Short mmCIF file of C-alpha atoms and ligand atoms in Angstrom, two decimals:
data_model
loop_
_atom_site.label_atom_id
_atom_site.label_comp_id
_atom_site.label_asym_id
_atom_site.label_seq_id
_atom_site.Cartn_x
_atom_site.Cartn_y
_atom_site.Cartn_z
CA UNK E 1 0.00 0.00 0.00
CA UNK E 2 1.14 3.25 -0.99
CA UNK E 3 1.68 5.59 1.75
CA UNK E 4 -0.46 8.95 2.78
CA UNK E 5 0.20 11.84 0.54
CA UNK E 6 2.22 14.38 2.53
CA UNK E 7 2.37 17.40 -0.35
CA UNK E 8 -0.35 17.59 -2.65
CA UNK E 9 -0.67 20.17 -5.90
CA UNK E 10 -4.53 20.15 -6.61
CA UNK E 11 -6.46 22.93 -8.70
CA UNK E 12 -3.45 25.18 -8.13
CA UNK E 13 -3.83 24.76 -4.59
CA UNK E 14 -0.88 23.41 -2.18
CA UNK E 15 -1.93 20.93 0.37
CA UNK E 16 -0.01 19.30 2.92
CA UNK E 17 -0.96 16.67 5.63
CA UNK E 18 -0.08 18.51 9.09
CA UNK E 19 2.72 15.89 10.74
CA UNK E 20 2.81 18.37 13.87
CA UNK E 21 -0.90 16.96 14.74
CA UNK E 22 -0.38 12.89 13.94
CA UNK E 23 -1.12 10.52 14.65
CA UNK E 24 -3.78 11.82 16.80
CA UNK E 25 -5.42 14.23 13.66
CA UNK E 26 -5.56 13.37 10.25
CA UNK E 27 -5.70 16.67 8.92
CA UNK E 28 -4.77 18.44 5.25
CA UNK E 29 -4.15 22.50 5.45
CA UNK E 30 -3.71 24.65 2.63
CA UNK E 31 -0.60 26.59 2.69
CA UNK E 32 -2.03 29.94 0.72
CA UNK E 33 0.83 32.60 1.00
CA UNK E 34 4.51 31.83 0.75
CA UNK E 35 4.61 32.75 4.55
CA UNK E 36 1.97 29.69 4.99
CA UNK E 37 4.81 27.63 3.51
CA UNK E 38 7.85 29.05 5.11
CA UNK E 39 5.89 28.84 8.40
CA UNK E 40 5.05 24.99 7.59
CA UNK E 41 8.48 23.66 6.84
CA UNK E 42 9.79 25.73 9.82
CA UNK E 43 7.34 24.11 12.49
CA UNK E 44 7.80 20.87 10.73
CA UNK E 45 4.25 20.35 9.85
CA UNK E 46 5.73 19.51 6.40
CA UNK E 47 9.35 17.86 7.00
CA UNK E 48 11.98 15.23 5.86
CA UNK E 49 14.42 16.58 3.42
CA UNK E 50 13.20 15.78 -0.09
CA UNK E 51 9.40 16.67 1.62
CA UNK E 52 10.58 20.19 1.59
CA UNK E 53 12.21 20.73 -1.19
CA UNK E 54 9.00 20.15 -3.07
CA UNK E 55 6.73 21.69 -0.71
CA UNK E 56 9.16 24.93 -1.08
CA UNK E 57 8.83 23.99 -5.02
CA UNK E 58 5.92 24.36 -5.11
CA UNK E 59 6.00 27.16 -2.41
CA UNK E 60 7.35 29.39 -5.57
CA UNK E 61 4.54 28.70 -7.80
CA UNK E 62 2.33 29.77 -5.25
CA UNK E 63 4.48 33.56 -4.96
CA UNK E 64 4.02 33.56 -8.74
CA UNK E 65 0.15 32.94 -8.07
CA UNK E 66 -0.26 35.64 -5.78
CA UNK E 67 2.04 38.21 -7.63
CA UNK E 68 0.68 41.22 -9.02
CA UNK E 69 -1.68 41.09 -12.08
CA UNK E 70 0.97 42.39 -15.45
CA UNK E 71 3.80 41.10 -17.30
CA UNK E 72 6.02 38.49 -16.28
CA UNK E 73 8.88 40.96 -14.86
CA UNK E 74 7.04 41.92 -11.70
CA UNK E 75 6.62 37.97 -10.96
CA UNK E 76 10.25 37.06 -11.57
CA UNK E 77 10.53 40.05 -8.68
CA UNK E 78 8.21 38.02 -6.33
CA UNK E 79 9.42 34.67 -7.02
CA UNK E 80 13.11 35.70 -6.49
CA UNK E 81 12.32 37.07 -2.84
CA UNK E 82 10.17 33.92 -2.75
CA UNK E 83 13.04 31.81 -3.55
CA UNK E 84 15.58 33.45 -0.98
CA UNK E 85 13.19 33.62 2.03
CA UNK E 86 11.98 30.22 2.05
CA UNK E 87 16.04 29.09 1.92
CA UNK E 88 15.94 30.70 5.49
CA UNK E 89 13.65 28.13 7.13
CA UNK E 90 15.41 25.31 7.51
CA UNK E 91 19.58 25.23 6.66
CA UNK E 92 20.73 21.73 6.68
CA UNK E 93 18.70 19.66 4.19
CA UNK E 94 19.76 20.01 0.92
CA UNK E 95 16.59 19.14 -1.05
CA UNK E 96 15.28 22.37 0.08
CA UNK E 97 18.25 24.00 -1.61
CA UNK E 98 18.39 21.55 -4.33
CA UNK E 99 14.66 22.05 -5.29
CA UNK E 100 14.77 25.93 -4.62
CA UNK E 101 17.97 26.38 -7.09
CA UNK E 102 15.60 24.68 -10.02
CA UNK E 103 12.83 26.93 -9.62
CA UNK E 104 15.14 29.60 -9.81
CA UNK E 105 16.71 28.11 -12.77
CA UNK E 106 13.46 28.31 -14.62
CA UNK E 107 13.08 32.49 -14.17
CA UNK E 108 16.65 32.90 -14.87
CA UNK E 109 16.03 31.59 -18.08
CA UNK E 110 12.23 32.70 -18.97
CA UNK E 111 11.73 35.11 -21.44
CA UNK E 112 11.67 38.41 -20.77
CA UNK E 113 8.63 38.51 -23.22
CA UNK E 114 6.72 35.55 -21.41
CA UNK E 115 3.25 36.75 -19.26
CA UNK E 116 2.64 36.01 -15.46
CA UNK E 117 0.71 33.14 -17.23
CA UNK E 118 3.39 31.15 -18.92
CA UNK E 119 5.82 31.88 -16.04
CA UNK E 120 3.39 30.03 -13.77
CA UNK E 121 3.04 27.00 -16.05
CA UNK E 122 7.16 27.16 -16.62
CA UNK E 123 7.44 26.67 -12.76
CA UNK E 124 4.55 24.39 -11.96
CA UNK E 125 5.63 21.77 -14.36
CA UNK E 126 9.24 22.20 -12.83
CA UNK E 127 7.49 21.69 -9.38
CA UNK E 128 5.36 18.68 -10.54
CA UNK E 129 8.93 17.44 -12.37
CA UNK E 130 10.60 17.61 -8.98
CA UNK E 131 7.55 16.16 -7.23
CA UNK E 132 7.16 13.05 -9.95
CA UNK E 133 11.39 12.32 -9.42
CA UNK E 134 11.24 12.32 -5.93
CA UNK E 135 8.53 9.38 -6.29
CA UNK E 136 10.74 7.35 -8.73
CA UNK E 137 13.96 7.60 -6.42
CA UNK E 138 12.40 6.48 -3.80
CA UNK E 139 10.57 3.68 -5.58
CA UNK E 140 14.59 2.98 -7.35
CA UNK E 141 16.00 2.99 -3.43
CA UNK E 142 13.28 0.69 -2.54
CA UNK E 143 13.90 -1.97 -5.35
CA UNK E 144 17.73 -1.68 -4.77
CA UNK E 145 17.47 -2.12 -0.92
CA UNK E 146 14.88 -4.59 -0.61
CA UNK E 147 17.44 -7.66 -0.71
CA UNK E 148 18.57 -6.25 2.04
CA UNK E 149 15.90 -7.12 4.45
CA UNK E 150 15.71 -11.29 4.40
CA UNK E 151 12.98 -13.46 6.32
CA UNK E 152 12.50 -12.87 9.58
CA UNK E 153 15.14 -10.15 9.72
CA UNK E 154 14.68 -7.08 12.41
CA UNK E 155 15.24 -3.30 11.15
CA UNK E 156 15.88 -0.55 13.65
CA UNK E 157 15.15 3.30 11.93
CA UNK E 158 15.87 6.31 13.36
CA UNK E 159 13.23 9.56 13.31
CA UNK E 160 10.96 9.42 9.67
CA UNK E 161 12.44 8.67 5.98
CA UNK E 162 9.23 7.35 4.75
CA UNK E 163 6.83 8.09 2.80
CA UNK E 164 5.89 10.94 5.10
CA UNK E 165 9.15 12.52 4.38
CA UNK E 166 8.63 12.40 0.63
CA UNK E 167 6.56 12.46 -2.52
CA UNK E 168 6.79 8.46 -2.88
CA UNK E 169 7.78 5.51 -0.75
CA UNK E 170 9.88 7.17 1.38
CA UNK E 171 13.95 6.64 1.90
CA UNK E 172 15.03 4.64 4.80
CA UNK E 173 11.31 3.09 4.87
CA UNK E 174 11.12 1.93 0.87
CA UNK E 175 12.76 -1.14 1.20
CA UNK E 176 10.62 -2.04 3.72
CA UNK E 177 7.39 -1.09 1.62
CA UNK E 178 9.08 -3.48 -0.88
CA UNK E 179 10.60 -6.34 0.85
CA UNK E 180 6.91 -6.34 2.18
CA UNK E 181 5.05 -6.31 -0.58
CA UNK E 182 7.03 -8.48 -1.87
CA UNK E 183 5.84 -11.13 0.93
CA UNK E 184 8.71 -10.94 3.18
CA UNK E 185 7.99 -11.01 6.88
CA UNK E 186 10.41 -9.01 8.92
CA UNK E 187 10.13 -6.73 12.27
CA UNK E 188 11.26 -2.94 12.14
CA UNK E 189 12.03 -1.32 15.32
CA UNK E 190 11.57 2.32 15.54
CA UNK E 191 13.44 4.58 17.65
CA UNK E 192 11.25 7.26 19.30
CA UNK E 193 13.20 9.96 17.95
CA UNK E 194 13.50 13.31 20.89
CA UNK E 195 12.78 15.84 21.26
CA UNK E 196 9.43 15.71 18.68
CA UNK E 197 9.19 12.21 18.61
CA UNK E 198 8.96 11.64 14.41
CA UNK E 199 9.61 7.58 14.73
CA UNK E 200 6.96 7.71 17.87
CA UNK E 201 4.55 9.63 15.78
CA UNK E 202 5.03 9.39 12.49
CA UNK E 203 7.24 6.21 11.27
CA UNK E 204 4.89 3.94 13.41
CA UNK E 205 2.12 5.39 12.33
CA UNK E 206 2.75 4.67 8.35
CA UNK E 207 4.40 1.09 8.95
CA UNK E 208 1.42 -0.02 11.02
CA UNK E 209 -0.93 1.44 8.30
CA UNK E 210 0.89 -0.92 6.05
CA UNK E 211 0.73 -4.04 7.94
CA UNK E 212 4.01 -4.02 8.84
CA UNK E 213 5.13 -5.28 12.31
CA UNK E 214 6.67 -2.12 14.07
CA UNK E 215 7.93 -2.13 17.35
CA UNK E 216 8.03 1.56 19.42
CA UNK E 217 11.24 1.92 21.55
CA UNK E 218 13.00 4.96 23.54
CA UNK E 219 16.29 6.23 21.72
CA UNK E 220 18.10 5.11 24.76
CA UNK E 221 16.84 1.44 24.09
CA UNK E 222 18.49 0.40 21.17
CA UNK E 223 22.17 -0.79 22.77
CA UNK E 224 20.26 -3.01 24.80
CA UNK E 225 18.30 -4.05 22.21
CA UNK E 226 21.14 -4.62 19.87
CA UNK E 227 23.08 -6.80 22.62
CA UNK E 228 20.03 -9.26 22.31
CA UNK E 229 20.51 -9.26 18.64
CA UNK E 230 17.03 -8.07 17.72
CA UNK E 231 17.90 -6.51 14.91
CA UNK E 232 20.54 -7.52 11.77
CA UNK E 233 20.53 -3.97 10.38
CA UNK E 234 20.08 -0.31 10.46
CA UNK E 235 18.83 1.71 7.91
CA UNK E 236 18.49 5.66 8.38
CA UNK E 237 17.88 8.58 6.01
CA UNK E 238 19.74 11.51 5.34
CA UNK E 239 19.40 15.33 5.62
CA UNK E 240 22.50 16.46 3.22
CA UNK E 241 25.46 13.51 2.27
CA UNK E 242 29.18 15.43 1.63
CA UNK E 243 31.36 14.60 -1.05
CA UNK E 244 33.57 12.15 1.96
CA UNK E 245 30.09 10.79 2.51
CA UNK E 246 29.83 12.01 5.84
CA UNK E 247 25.99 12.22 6.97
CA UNK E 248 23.58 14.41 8.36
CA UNK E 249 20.55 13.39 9.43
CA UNK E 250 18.28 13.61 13.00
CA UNK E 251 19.94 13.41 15.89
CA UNK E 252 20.34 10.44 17.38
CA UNK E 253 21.74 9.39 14.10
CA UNK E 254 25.96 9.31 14.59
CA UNK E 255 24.68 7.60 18.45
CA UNK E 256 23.09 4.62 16.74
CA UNK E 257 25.90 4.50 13.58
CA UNK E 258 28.14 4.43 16.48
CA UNK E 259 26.33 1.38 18.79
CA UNK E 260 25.85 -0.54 15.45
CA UNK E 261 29.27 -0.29 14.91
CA UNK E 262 30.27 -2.01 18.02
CA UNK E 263 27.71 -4.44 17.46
CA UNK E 264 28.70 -5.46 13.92
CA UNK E 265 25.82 -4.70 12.78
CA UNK E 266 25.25 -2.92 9.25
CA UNK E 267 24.70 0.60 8.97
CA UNK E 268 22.81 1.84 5.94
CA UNK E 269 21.49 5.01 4.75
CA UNK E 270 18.78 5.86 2.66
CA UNK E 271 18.96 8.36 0.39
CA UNK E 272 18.05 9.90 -3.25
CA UNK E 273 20.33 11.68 -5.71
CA UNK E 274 19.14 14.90 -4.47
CA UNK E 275 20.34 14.27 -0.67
CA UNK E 276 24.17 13.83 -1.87
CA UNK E 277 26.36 17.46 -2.09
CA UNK E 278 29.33 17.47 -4.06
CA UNK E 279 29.37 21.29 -2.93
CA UNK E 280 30.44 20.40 0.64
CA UNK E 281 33.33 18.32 1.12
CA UNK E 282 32.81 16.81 4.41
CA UNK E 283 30.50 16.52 7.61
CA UNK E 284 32.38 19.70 9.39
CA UNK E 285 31.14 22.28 6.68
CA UNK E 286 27.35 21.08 7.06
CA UNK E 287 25.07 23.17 8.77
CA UNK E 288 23.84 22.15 11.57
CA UNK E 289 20.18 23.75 12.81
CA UNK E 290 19.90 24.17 15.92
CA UNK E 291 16.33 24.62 17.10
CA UNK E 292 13.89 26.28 20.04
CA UNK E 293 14.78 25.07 23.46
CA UNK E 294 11.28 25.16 24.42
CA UNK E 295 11.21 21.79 22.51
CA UNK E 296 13.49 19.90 25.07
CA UNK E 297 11.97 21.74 27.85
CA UNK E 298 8.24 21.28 27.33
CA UNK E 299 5.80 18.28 25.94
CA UNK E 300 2.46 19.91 24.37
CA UNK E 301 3.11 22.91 26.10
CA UNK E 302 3.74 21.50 29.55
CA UNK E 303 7.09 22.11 31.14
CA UNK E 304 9.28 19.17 32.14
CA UNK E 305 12.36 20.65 33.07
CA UNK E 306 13.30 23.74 35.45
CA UNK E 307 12.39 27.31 34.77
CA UNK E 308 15.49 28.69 32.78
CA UNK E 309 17.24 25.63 32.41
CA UNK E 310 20.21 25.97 29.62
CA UNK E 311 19.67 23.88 26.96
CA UNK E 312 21.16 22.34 23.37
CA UNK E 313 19.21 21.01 20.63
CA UNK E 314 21.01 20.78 17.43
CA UNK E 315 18.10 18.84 15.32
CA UNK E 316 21.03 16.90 13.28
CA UNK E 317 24.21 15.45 13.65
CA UNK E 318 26.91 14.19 11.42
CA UNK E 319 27.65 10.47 11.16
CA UNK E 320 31.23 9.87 10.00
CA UNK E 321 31.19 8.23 6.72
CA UNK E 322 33.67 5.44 8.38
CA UNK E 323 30.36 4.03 10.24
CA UNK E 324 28.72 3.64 7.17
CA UNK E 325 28.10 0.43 5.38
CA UNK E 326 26.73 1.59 2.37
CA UNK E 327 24.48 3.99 0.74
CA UNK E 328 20.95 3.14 -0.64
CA UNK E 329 20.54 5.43 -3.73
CA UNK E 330 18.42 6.06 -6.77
CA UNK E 331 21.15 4.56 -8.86
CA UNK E 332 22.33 1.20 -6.30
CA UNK E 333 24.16 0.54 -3.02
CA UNK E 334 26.99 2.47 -2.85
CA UNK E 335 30.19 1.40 -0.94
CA UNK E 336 32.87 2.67 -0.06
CA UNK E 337 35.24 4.49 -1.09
CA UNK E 338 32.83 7.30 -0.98
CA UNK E 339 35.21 9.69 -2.39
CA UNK E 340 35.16 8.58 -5.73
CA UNK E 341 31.72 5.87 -5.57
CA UNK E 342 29.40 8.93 -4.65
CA UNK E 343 30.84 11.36 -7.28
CA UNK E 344 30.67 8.41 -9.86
CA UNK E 345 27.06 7.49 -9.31
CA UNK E 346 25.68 10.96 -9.11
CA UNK E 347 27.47 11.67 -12.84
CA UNK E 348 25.81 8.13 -14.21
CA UNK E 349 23.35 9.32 -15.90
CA UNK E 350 22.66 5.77 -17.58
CA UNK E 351 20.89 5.05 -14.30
O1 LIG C 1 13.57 17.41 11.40
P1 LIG C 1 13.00 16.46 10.39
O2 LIG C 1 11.83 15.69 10.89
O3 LIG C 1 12.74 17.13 9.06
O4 LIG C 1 14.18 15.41 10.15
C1 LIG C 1 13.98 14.39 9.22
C2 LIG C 1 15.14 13.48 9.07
O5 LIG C 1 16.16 13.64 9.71
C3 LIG C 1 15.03 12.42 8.02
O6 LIG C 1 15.71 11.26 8.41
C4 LIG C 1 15.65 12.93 6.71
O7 LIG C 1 15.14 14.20 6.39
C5 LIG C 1 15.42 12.01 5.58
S1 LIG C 1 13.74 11.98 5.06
C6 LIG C 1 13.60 10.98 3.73
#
């Protein structure tokens, strides 16, 4: 079963399904104004990297919507300030800066001749391009990671690379969706994910909506849980992969590279072309957000830790590319060396 639709482009309308409110609300919101979208991929109500990028995609049609009636100059004015202040809401994915650099692609090239009209159409196929590509990687890095998950196997994931997270199957989840479908039983184990909890409320929710057997446990729980051998692999998604292949994704992430590691147990991540950055060398020159405290200190708005208590909470970290086992793409597994595999598969464009 395919999972829930998380962006939607209907009638020139942007929907999204509002994670901040699962799995306790189903509900869809329309994001009208470009501050409607900046505002939903900065609360995370839309989030997962390649979830944003097209939600900000199509965040710049909807600036060229709501641009002043005329010719197509005083869009290409809107749409640029569009572009640049939605690349302010959330630094360390790079689909948001991969899908924000093609829109802008499209007005630096229009026609300076072209109506509000044609611009819109330029930029909402472009939109519905990177929407449509995001569903055939991750269908590609289910197919090509599937093997991985034999009979009886147990998965642990860390925070939400499914299908929530994207326009398709997912990342980290697609080879689940497949190895299932493809009749496989097998047992995923989903870290809860602090501080907001996307594996408690989100990557349960759309495994057990699949019929796949999911078992909840507390970030802290997976050493023990890997002593007793529950699971035979880790697979994880990714926020923005360097040119070293050095990761960022959710915190937590480097922690449970690092137990697995000491287990012996395979680390993967999941991730489509658009994830990997041949712009940044390695994990030191990523990004790293670092978000409200308020979401350490309080639960749905009810404190659980003292009155101006100092806090950190970096919402990624960096897993050194040395923990990882391999990379589920678009285009394969990729091993290691990263260096030059990475920068190979990215320029195969046979695949
Ligand atoms: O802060 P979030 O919920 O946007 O973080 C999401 C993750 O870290 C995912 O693992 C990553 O974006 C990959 S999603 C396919």
């Amino acid at each position: 079963m395919a999972p829930t639709a998380t962006v939607a482009w209907k009638d020139r309308r942007l929907i999204i399904l509002d994670q901040t409110v699962l799995p306790t609300e189903v509900a869809y919101i329309q994001l009208a104004t470009v501050a409607d979208v900046w505002e939903a991929i900065k609360v995370l109500r839309v989030r997962g990297a390649p979830a944003i990028g097209i939600c900000a995609a199509y965040g710049v049609v909807v600036a060229a919507l709501n641009a002043p009636a005329g010719d197509a100059r005083a869009c290409i004015v809107c749409v640029k300030d569009a572009i640049t202040y939605l690349g302010t809401s959330r630094p360390t994915a790079v689909n948001l800066f991969y899908a924000l650099d093609r829109m802008k692609a499209i007005v630096d090239t229009a026609d300076e001749d072209l109506t509000k009209e044609d611009l819109i159409v330029a930029l909402e196929a472009e939109a519905n391009r990177i929407f449509r590509e995001d569903i055939f990687m991750c269908r590609a890095i289910g197919e090509h990671g599937a093997s991985l998950i034999q009979e009886d196997c147990g998965v642990l994931t860390h925070c939400n690379a499914g299908g929530l997270a994207t326009s398709g199957y997912g990342t980290a989840l697609a080879p689940m969706y497949i190895a299932h479908e493809q009749g496989r039983s097998f047992r995923v184990y989903a870290d809860e994910t602090r501080p907001l909890l996307q594996g408690a409320r989100l990557t349960t929710w759309e495994l057990s909506q699949a019929g796949i057997d999911v078992t909840l446990i507390c970030d802290n729980m997976a050493a023990q849980a890997m002593r007793e051998r529950r699971m035979d692999l880790v697979i994880v998604g990714a926020d923005r992969i360097a040119a070293n292949g050095d990761t960022a994704n959710k915190i937590g992430t480097y922690g449970v590279a690092a137990l697995a590691r000491w287990h012996g147990i395979p680390f993967y991540v999941a991730a489509p072309a658009s994830t990997l950055d041949m712009q940044t060398p390695d994990g030191d020159a990523i990004l790293i957000e670092q978000r409200d405290p308020d979401e350490v200190t309080h639960w749905q708005g009810c404190r659980q830790a003292p009155e101006d208590i100092t806090v950190y909470n970096p919402a990624f970290d960096v897993t050194p590319a040395s923990l990882i086992t391999g990379f589920i793409t678009n285009k394969g597994i990729i091993t290691p060396p990263y260096e030059i595999n990475l920068a190979k598969a990215l320029a195969d464009t046979t695949v």
